[in-house]
Coordinates of C-alpha atoms and ligand atoms in Angstrom, one line a residue:
M292 CA -33.1 44.6 18.0
T293 CA -29.7 45.5 19.3
E294 CA -28.0 43.8 22.1
R295 CA -28.0 47.0 24.1
N296 CA -31.8 47.0 24.2
S297 CA -32.0 43.2 24.8
P298 CA -32.2 41.7 28.2
L299 CA -30.0 38.9 26.8
P300 CA -26.3 39.0 27.7
S301 CA -23.8 40.0 25.1
V302 CA -21.7 37.6 23.1
D303 CA -18.6 38.9 24.7
S304 CA -19.8 38.6 28.2
L305 CA -20.9 35.0 27.5
L306 CA -17.5 34.1 26.0
R307 CA -15.8 35.6 29.2
A308 CA -18.1 33.5 31.6
P309 CA -16.3 30.8 33.5
E310 CA -18.6 28.1 32.0
A311 CA -17.3 29.1 28.5
E312 CA -13.7 28.2 29.2
V313 CA -14.1 24.5 28.8
L314 CA -16.1 25.0 25.6
L315 CA -13.4 27.3 24.2
I316 CA -10.7 24.7 24.9
R317 CA -12.7 21.9 23.4
F318 CA -14.2 23.5 20.3
G319 CA -12.2 26.6 19.6
R320 CA -13.2 30.3 19.6
T321 CA -14.7 30.4 16.1
A322 CA -17.1 27.5 16.7
V323 CA -18.1 28.6 20.2
T324 CA -18.7 32.2 19.0
A325 CA -20.9 31.0 16.2
A326 CA -22.9 28.7 18.5
V327 CA -23.4 31.5 21.0
R328 CA -24.7 33.8 18.3
G329 CA -27.0 31.1 17.1
V330 CA -28.4 30.4 20.5
L331 CA -28.9 34.1 21.2
A332 CA -30.6 34.6 17.9
A333 CA -33.0 31.7 18.5
R334 CA -33.9 33.1 22.0
R335 CA -34.5 36.6 20.5
D336 CA -36.7 35.1 17.9
A337 CA -38.6 33.1 20.5
R338 CA -38.6 36.2 22.8
A339 CA -37.1 33.9 25.4
F340 CA -35.4 36.6 27.4
G341 CA -34.0 36.7 30.9
A342 CA -32.1 33.5 30.9
P343 CA -29.0 33.3 33.1
P344 CA -25.6 33.0 31.3
G345 CA -25.2 29.5 32.6
G346 CA -28.4 28.3 31.0
I347 CA -27.5 29.9 27.7
L348 CA -24.1 28.3 27.7
A349 CA -25.6 24.9 28.5
E350 CA -27.6 25.3 25.3
V351 CA -24.5 26.3 23.5
A352 CA -22.7 23.2 24.7
D353 CA -25.6 21.0 23.5
A354 CA -25.5 22.7 20.1
L355 CA -21.8 22.3 19.8
A356 CA -22.0 18.6 20.8
I357 CA -24.5 17.9 18.1
R358 CA -22.4 19.9 15.5
F359 CA -19.3 18.0 16.4
V360 CA -20.8 14.5 16.2
R361 CA -19.2 12.6 13.3
S362 CA -21.7 12.2 10.5
Q363 CA -20.5 8.8 9.4
R364 CA -20.4 6.4 12.4
P365 CA -20.2 2.7 13.1
V366 CA -23.7 1.1 13.6
F367 CA -25.0 -2.3 14.6
N368 CA -26.4 -3.9 11.5
M369 CA -29.4 -5.9 12.7
T370 CA -31.2 -5.7 9.4
G371 CA -30.5 -9.3 8.5
T372 CA -28.8 -8.2 5.2
V373 CA -25.1 -9.0 5.7
L374 CA -23.6 -7.2 2.7
H375 CA -26.0 -4.2 3.1
T376 CA -25.0 -1.5 0.5
N377 CA -26.5 1.3 2.6
L378 CA -24.6 0.2 5.6
G379 CA -21.2 0.0 3.8
R380 CA -21.2 -3.7 2.6
A381 CA -18.5 -6.0 3.8
P382 CA -16.8 -5.6 7.1
I383 CA -13.1 -6.1 6.4
P384 CA -10.6 -8.1 8.5
P385 CA -8.9 -6.0 11.2
E386 CA -5.5 -6.6 9.8
A387 CA -6.7 -5.2 6.4
A388 CA -8.1 -2.1 8.2
Q389 CA -4.8 -1.7 10.0
A390 CA -2.9 -1.9 6.8
A391 CA -5.2 0.8 5.4
A392 CA -4.6 3.0 8.4
D393 CA -0.8 2.5 8.3
A394 CA -0.7 3.5 4.6
M395 CA -2.9 6.5 5.1
L396 CA -1.0 7.8 8.0
G397 CA 2.3 8.3 6.1
A398 CA 4.3 7.8 3.0
T399 CA 4.4 4.4 1.3
N400 CA 6.1 2.8 -1.7
L401 CA 2.7 3.1 -3.6
E402 CA 4.4 3.9 -6.9
Y403 CA 8.0 3.4 -6.0
D404 CA 10.0 0.3 -6.8
L405 CA 12.1 -0.6 -3.8
A406 CA 14.2 -3.1 -5.8
T407 CA 15.4 -0.5 -8.4
G408 CA 14.9 2.7 -6.5
G409 CA 12.9 4.0 -9.5
R410 CA 9.2 4.6 -10.3
G411 CA 6.8 1.7 -9.7
E412 CA 3.2 0.9 -10.5
R413 CA 0.4 1.0 -7.9
N414 CA -1.2 -2.0 -9.4
D415 CA 1.9 -4.2 -8.9
H416 CA 0.9 -4.6 -5.2
I417 CA -2.2 -6.6 -6.1
S418 CA -2.0 -7.7 -9.8
G419 CA 0.3 -10.7 -9.1
L420 CA -2.0 -11.9 -6.3
L421 CA -5.1 -11.5 -8.5
C422 CA -3.5 -13.5 -11.3
E423 CA -2.5 -16.2 -8.8
L424 CA -6.0 -16.4 -7.4
T425 CA -7.9 -16.4 -10.7
G426 CA -5.5 -17.9 -13.2
A427 CA -5.6 -14.6 -15.3
E428 CA -2.7 -13.3 -17.4
A429 CA -3.1 -9.8 -16.0
A430 CA -5.1 -7.8 -13.6
T431 CA -5.9 -4.3 -12.5
V432 CA -8.2 -2.5 -10.0
V433 CA -10.4 0.6 -10.0
N434 CA -12.7 2.4 -7.7
N435 CA -15.7 0.0 -7.8
N436 CA -17.2 -2.6 -10.1
A437 CA -19.3 0.1 -11.9
A438 CA -16.0 1.8 -12.8
A439 CA -14.6 -1.5 -13.9
V440 CA -17.5 -2.1 -16.3
M441 CA -17.2 1.5 -17.5
L442 CA -13.5 1.2 -18.2
A443 CA -13.8 -2.1 -19.9
L444 CA -16.5 -0.9 -22.3
N445 CA -14.8 2.5 -22.9
T446 CA -11.5 0.7 -23.7
L447 CA -12.9 -2.0 -25.9
A448 CA -16.0 -0.6 -27.5
L449 CA -15.9 3.2 -27.7
G450 CA -18.3 4.1 -30.5
K451 CA -18.9 0.4 -31.2
E452 CA -21.7 -1.9 -30.7
V453 CA -22.0 -4.3 -27.7
P454 CA -24.6 -7.0 -27.9
V455 CA -26.2 -7.7 -24.5
S456 CA -29.1 -10.1 -23.8
R457 CA -32.4 -8.3 -23.0
G458 CA -32.6 -10.5 -19.9
E459 CA -29.4 -8.9 -18.5
L460 CA -30.3 -5.2 -18.8
I461 CA -30.5 -5.0 -15.1
E462 CA -30.6 -2.3 -12.4
I463 CA -28.4 -3.0 -9.4
G464 CA -29.9 -0.3 -7.3
G465 CA -28.8 3.3 -6.8
A466 CA -27.7 4.6 -10.2
F467 CA -26.2 1.4 -11.8
R468 CA -28.3 0.5 -14.8
V469 CA -26.6 -1.5 -17.5
P470 CA -28.0 0.6 -20.4
D471 CA -27.0 3.9 -18.7
I472 CA -23.5 2.8 -17.9
M473 CA -23.1 1.6 -21.4
A474 CA -24.2 4.9 -22.8
R475 CA -21.9 6.9 -20.6
S476 CA -19.0 4.6 -21.5
G477 CA -19.4 5.5 -25.2
A478 CA -20.4 2.0 -26.2
I479 CA -23.6 1.4 -28.2
L480 CA -25.9 -1.1 -26.6
K481 CA -27.3 -3.7 -29.1
E482 CA -30.1 -5.6 -27.4
V483 CA -30.4 -9.2 -28.3
G484 CA -32.9 -11.9 -27.5
T485 CA -36.0 -11.3 -25.3
T486 CA -36.5 -10.8 -21.6
N487 CA -36.9 -14.5 -20.8
R488 CA -35.1 -16.2 -23.7
T489 CA -31.8 -15.5 -25.5
H490 CA -30.2 -18.1 -27.9
P491 CA -26.7 -18.4 -29.3
N492 CA -27.9 -17.3 -32.7
D493 CA -29.3 -14.1 -31.3
Y494 CA -25.7 -13.2 -30.5
R495 CA -24.3 -14.5 -33.8
N496 CA -26.8 -12.5 -35.8
A497 CA -26.0 -9.4 -33.9
I498 CA -22.2 -9.5 -34.5
G499 CA -20.9 -7.4 -37.4
A500 CA -18.2 -5.0 -38.5
A501 CA -19.4 -2.5 -35.9
T502 CA -19.2 -4.9 -32.9
G503 CA -16.6 -3.9 -30.3
A504 CA -17.2 -6.6 -27.7
L505 CA -19.8 -9.0 -26.3
M506 CA -21.0 -8.5 -22.8
R507 CA -22.6 -10.8 -20.3
V508 CA -24.0 -9.4 -17.0
H509 CA -24.4 -11.8 -14.1
R510 CA -28.1 -11.5 -13.3
A511 CA -27.6 -11.7 -9.6
N512 CA -30.4 -9.8 -8.0
Y513 CA -33.4 -11.4 -9.7
A514 CA -34.4 -14.7 -11.2
I515 CA -36.2 -15.4 -14.4
V516 CA -38.3 -18.6 -13.9
G517 CA -40.6 -20.5 -16.2
F518 CA -40.0 -20.6 -20.0
T519 CA -36.4 -19.4 -20.1
A520 CA -33.2 -19.8 -22.0
T521 CA -29.8 -18.2 -21.5
V522 CA -26.6 -18.8 -23.3
P523 CA -24.0 -20.4 -21.0
T524 CA -20.8 -18.5 -20.7
P525 CA -18.6 -21.2 -22.4
I526 CA -20.9 -21.0 -25.5
L527 CA -20.8 -17.2 -25.4
G528 CA -17.0 -17.4 -25.1
E529 CA -16.9 -19.7 -28.2
I530 CA -19.1 -17.3 -30.2
A531 CA -16.8 -14.3 -29.2
R532 CA -13.7 -16.3 -30.1
A533 CA -15.1 -17.3 -33.5
A534 CA -16.1 -13.7 -34.3
G535 CA -12.7 -12.3 -33.0
V536 CA -14.3 -10.0 -30.5
P537 CA -13.6 -9.9 -26.7
L538 CA -16.2 -11.1 -24.2
I539 CA -16.6 -8.9 -21.1
D540 CA -18.2 -10.7 -18.2
D541 CA -19.5 -8.6 -15.4
L542 CA -19.8 -10.9 -12.4
G543 CA -20.9 -8.3 -9.9
S544 CA -20.5 -10.2 -6.6
G545 CA -18.0 -12.6 -8.0
S546 CA -16.3 -14.8 -5.4
L547 CA -12.7 -16.0 -5.6
V548 CA -13.6 -19.4 -4.0
D549 CA -16.5 -21.8 -4.5
L550 CA -19.0 -20.8 -1.7
E551 CA -20.8 -24.2 -1.9
R552 CA -18.0 -25.5 0.3
W553 CA -19.7 -23.5 3.1
G554 CA -23.2 -24.4 2.1
L555 CA -23.8 -21.1 0.4
P556 CA -25.3 -20.8 -3.1
H557 CA -22.8 -21.1 -6.0
E558 CA -21.6 -17.8 -7.4
P559 CA -19.6 -17.9 -10.6
T560 CA -15.9 -17.3 -10.0
P561 CA -13.6 -15.2 -12.2
R562 CA -11.5 -18.4 -12.8
E563 CA -14.5 -20.2 -14.3
S564 CA -15.4 -17.2 -16.3
L565 CA -11.9 -16.8 -17.8
A566 CA -11.8 -20.6 -18.5
A567 CA -15.1 -20.2 -20.3
G568 CA -13.5 -17.7 -22.7
A569 CA -14.1 -14.2 -21.2
A570 CA -11.4 -11.7 -22.2
V571 CA -12.2 -9.5 -19.2
V572 CA -14.0 -10.3 -16.0
T573 CA -15.1 -7.5 -13.5
F574 CA -16.3 -7.9 -9.9
S575 CA -16.6 -6.0 -6.7
G576 CA -14.1 -5.9 -3.8
D577 CA -16.7 -5.3 -1.1
K578 CA -19.4 -7.8 -1.9
L579 CA -18.7 -11.6 -1.4
L580 CA -15.0 -11.0 -1.7
G581 CA -15.2 -9.4 1.8
G582 CA -12.7 -6.5 1.1
P583 CA -12.8 -2.7 0.7
Q584 CA -14.8 -1.0 -2.1
A585 CA -13.0 -1.7 -5.3
G586 CA -13.6 -2.9 -8.9
L587 CA -11.4 -5.9 -9.7
I588 CA -10.5 -6.5 -13.4
V589 CA -8.8 -9.7 -14.6
G590 CA -8.2 -10.9 -18.1
H591 CA -6.0 -11.1 -21.2
K592 CA -2.7 -9.2 -21.0
D593 CA -3.3 -7.0 -24.1
V594 CA -6.8 -6.1 -22.9
I595 CA -5.6 -5.1 -19.4
A596 CA -2.7 -3.2 -20.9
A597 CA -5.1 -1.2 -23.0
M598 CA -7.2 -0.4 -20.0
E599 CA -4.1 0.8 -18.1
R600 CA -3.3 3.2 -21.0
N601 CA -6.9 4.6 -21.1
P602 CA -6.9 8.1 -19.5
L603 CA -10.1 7.2 -17.7
K604 CA -8.1 4.8 -15.6
R605 CA -6.5 7.7 -13.8
A606 CA -9.9 9.1 -12.9
L607 CA -11.1 5.7 -11.6
R608 CA -8.0 4.6 -9.7
L609 CA -7.8 3.4 -6.2
D610 CA -6.1 5.2 -3.3
K611 CA -3.2 3.7 -1.2
G612 CA -5.4 3.0 1.8
R613 CA -7.8 0.8 0.0
L614 CA -5.0 -0.8 -2.1
A615 CA -3.3 -1.8 1.2
A616 CA -6.5 -3.3 2.6
L617 CA -7.2 -5.1 -0.6
E618 CA -3.7 -6.6 -0.7
V619 CA -4.1 -8.0 2.8
V620 CA -7.6 -9.5 2.0
L621 CA -6.3 -11.1 -1.2
R622 CA -3.4 -12.7 0.7
L623 CA -5.9 -14.3 3.1
Y624 CA -7.4 -16.1 0.1
R625 CA -4.1 -18.1 -0.3
D626 CA -5.3 -20.1 2.7
P627 CA -9.0 -21.0 1.8
D628 CA -9.3 -23.3 4.8
R629 CA -9.1 -20.5 7.2
L630 CA -11.3 -18.0 5.3
A631 CA -14.5 -18.6 7.3
D632 CA -12.7 -17.5 10.4
C633 CA -10.6 -14.6 9.3
M634 CA -12.9 -13.0 6.7
P635 CA -15.7 -11.3 8.7
A636 CA -18.1 -11.3 5.8
L637 CA -17.8 -15.0 5.2
R638 CA -17.8 -15.6 9.0
L639 CA -21.2 -13.8 9.3
L640 CA -22.6 -15.5 6.2
T641 CA -21.7 -19.0 7.6
R642 CA -22.6 -18.3 11.2
S643 CA -24.8 -21.2 12.5
R644 CA -28.4 -20.7 13.6
F645 CA -27.6 -22.1 17.0
D646 CA -24.8 -19.6 17.5
I647 CA -27.1 -16.7 16.4
E648 CA -29.8 -18.0 18.7
A649 CA -27.3 -17.9 21.7
T650 CA -26.7 -14.2 21.0
A651 CA -30.5 -13.6 20.8
E652 CA -31.0 -15.4 24.2
R653 CA -28.3 -13.2 25.8
I654 CA -29.7 -9.9 24.5
R655 CA -33.4 -10.5 24.8
P656 CA -33.5 -10.0 28.6
V657 CA -32.0 -6.5 28.2
F658 CA -34.9 -5.4 26.0
A659 CA -37.4 -7.0 28.3
T660 CA -35.9 -5.1 31.2
A661 CA -35.7 -1.8 29.3
W662 CA -39.3 -2.0 28.1
P663 CA -41.1 -4.0 30.8
G664 CA -44.5 -3.4 29.2
R665 CA -43.5 -4.7 25.8
D666 CA -43.9 -8.1 24.3
V667 CA -40.3 -9.1 23.5
D668 CA -39.5 -12.6 22.1
I669 CA -37.1 -14.6 19.9
R670 CA -38.2 -15.8 16.5
P671 CA -36.6 -17.6 13.6
C672 CA -36.1 -15.4 10.5
G673 CA -34.2 -15.5 7.3
S674 CA -31.1 -13.3 6.6
Q675 CA -30.1 -12.2 3.2
I676 CA -26.6 -12.2 1.6
G677 CA -27.2 -8.7 0.1
S678 CA -25.4 -6.7 -2.5
G679 CA -27.2 -8.4 -5.4
A680 CA -27.0 -12.0 -4.3
L681 CA -30.3 -13.8 -4.6
P682 CA -32.9 -11.6 -3.0
V683 CA -34.7 -14.4 -1.1
D684 CA -34.4 -15.5 2.5
L685 CA -31.5 -18.0 2.3
L686 CA -29.8 -18.1 5.6
P687 CA -31.7 -19.4 8.6
S688 CA -31.3 -16.9 11.4
V689 CA -32.8 -15.7 14.7
A690 CA -34.1 -12.3 15.7
V691 CA -35.1 -10.6 18.9
T692 CA -38.5 -9.1 18.1
I693 CA -40.5 -6.4 19.8
G694 CA -44.3 -6.0 19.4
G695 CA -46.9 -3.5 20.5
S696 CA -47.9 0.0 19.3
A697 CA -45.7 3.0 18.5
L698 CA -42.8 0.8 17.4
E699 CA -41.3 3.9 15.8
N700 CA -40.5 5.2 19.3
I701 CA -38.3 2.2 20.0
R702 CA -36.8 2.3 16.5
N703 CA -36.0 6.0 16.9
F704 CA -34.5 5.4 20.3
L705 CA -32.3 2.7 18.8
L706 CA -31.3 5.0 16.0
G707 CA -30.4 7.8 18.4
L708 CA -27.9 5.7 20.4
P709 CA -24.1 6.5 20.3
K710 CA -23.7 3.4 18.1
P711 CA -27.1 3.3 16.4
V712 CA -28.9 0.0 16.1
I713 CA -30.5 -0.6 12.8
G714 CA -33.3 -3.2 12.6
R715 CA -36.4 -3.4 10.5
I716 CA -40.2 -3.3 11.1
S717 CA -42.0 -6.2 9.6
G718 CA -45.4 -7.8 10.3
G719 CA -46.1 -5.3 13.1
R720 CA -42.9 -6.1 15.0
L721 CA -39.5 -4.6 15.2
M722 CA -37.1 -7.3 14.1
L723 CA -33.4 -7.3 15.2
D724 CA -31.7 -10.1 13.3
C725 CA -28.8 -11.2 15.5
R726 CA -26.6 -12.7 12.7
C727 CA -24.3 -9.7 12.5
L728 CA -24.0 -9.1 16.2
E729 CA -20.9 -11.1 17.0
P730 CA -20.2 -12.3 20.6
A731 CA -17.3 -9.9 20.9
D732 CA -19.6 -6.9 20.4
E733 CA -22.4 -8.1 22.7
A734 CA -21.2 -6.3 25.8
A735 CA -21.1 -2.9 24.1
F736 CA -24.5 -3.6 22.6
I737 CA -26.1 -4.6 25.9
A738 CA -24.5 -1.6 27.8
Q739 CA -26.1 0.9 25.4
I740 CA -29.6 -0.6 25.7
A741 CA -29.4 -1.0 29.4
Q742 CA -28.8 2.7 29.8
G743 CA -32.4 3.5 29.2
G744 CA -35.2 2.2 27.1
D745 CA -37.6 3.9 29.6
T746 CA -38.4 6.8 27.2
A747 CA -39.3 4.8 24.2
Ligands
PLP830 C1 -23.0 -4.8 -7.7 C2 -22.9 -5.0 -9.2 C3 -22.4 -3.9 -10.0 C4 -21.9 -2.7 -9.4 O1 -20.8 -2.9 -8.5 P1 -20.2 -1.8 -7.5 O2 -19.0 -2.4 -6.9 O3 -21.3 -1.5 -6.6 O4 -19.9 -0.6 -8.3 C5 -22.3 -4.1 -11.3 N1 -22.7 -5.3 -11.9 C6 -23.3 -6.3 -11.2 C7 -23.8 -7.5 -11.9 C8 -23.4 -6.2 -9.8 O5 -23.9 -7.2 -9.1

C-alpha cells in the first residue's frame, strides 16, 4: 500500500511536525527517520489508521528511547553472590576505575619508557609490583585466567604430555573446561589417578620423555569428601623438580593475602604456590583479588620470558585501561591493613551481619509501602563468595524477602528499573540479599522503588 492511498501521514510531514524537532536534535535524522518508518509500518500492518501526527511521534519517541538505552548498565546485585560472574565479578576501587578512565581518554606511556625516551614494555607497569607481592622472579599479565592457562600450556607443553589428576579435570562454568583448554593449547592431557584419589606415584609413573609440564588445578568450586587423597603442592613441586619438568599451578581465585585474617576461608596464595615449587602460577584479577578482569602469571624468569616471546601473548594481551586499573589495585596491596576498607570486593565479603541487617531494616519499609498487600519481611540468609570459591553458604547475611503469588511480577518490575535490581526466587519468596547494597547506595535504591511498586 502506498502512502498516497494510506490515511497515515507521510514520513516527510512527520519529520516536519513541531514535535519531531526535539527528537531530531536528540537522536539525529537517520535514527528518527528509521523509527518513523518503523512505527508507520507497524500501524499499516495493524491497520491502525487515522492517528494524529502527535500520537505517532509519541510512539516514535518511545521506540527511540528504548533503542538508545545502553545495553550494559549498572545493576544492584542482591543475589547474595558477591563475585557473580554473570554480574561482572569484582567491583573495583573508585581510584582504579578513575585510572582506567584517565588512560582510555588519551595517550599514555603504555609502551614508552619515560626514562630513556625509547620503547617500553606494557608489562613493566605491573610486573615489579606482582613480583614484590608474590616473591616471584618475574610476572606478566593477559586477558583473563583462562588465557593465562592457555599461554602457559602452549608455551611449555605444545605437542607434549601434561599429567593432571582426574580429580582436577573441572569445569568452571561457561566454556572453561580443563580438558578443552588443554586440547586447544596444543598440550596433550595425560590423566592420572582417579576421581577421588591421586597419589605421588601416579604422577611419577606418568612422567616420561614426552612430558612437557605437570599441572595442578585448584579445585575451587567443588569438594571431594569421603575416601580421598590428593598430592599436596610441595610434593608435586618436588616430583616436578626431580623429573626436571615445570609445574604449572592454576589457582583460579588466588588471593594475594591470607584471607583467614578476615575470617574468610583460606585460599592458596601465589607466594605459597611458588614456595612449594611451582614454576608458573596463574590466577584471576577479578575474583578474590578484587581488580579488573585479567589473568595474572607469576613464576620463574626463563618461563615468563618464554611466554613473553610466544606469539599467542600478543593475542591475549591486556589493554591500557585495565592495566592502569590493575596497577592501582596492586598498589593497594602494599598496605594490607587497609584492604578491607579500600577494596570493595573484600569490604563486601567481610561486611558484618549487623551492618547488613541495618540496611535491610532501612529498605524493608519501602517495599512494604510499595506493595501494601504483600508479606514483606527480613530473614537471615547465607551469601556466597562466588567465582568458584566454595559453593556453600559461608557468609551469614540478611535479606529482605517478599512472599505471595505471582512473584515474577515483582521480579520483572525490579528488572525493569533504570538501575535494575537482581534478586533470586527461593522457597516461594523473592530474596534480596542486602550484603552488596552499601549504605552509600541506599538512597538511590530506595528512590527507585518508592516511585511505584503499584503495578507489580
Ligand atoms: C575461574 C577459574 C579459571 C578461569 O579464570 P577466568 O579469569 O574466568 O578466565 C580457571 N581456573 C580456575 C581454577 C578457576 O577458578
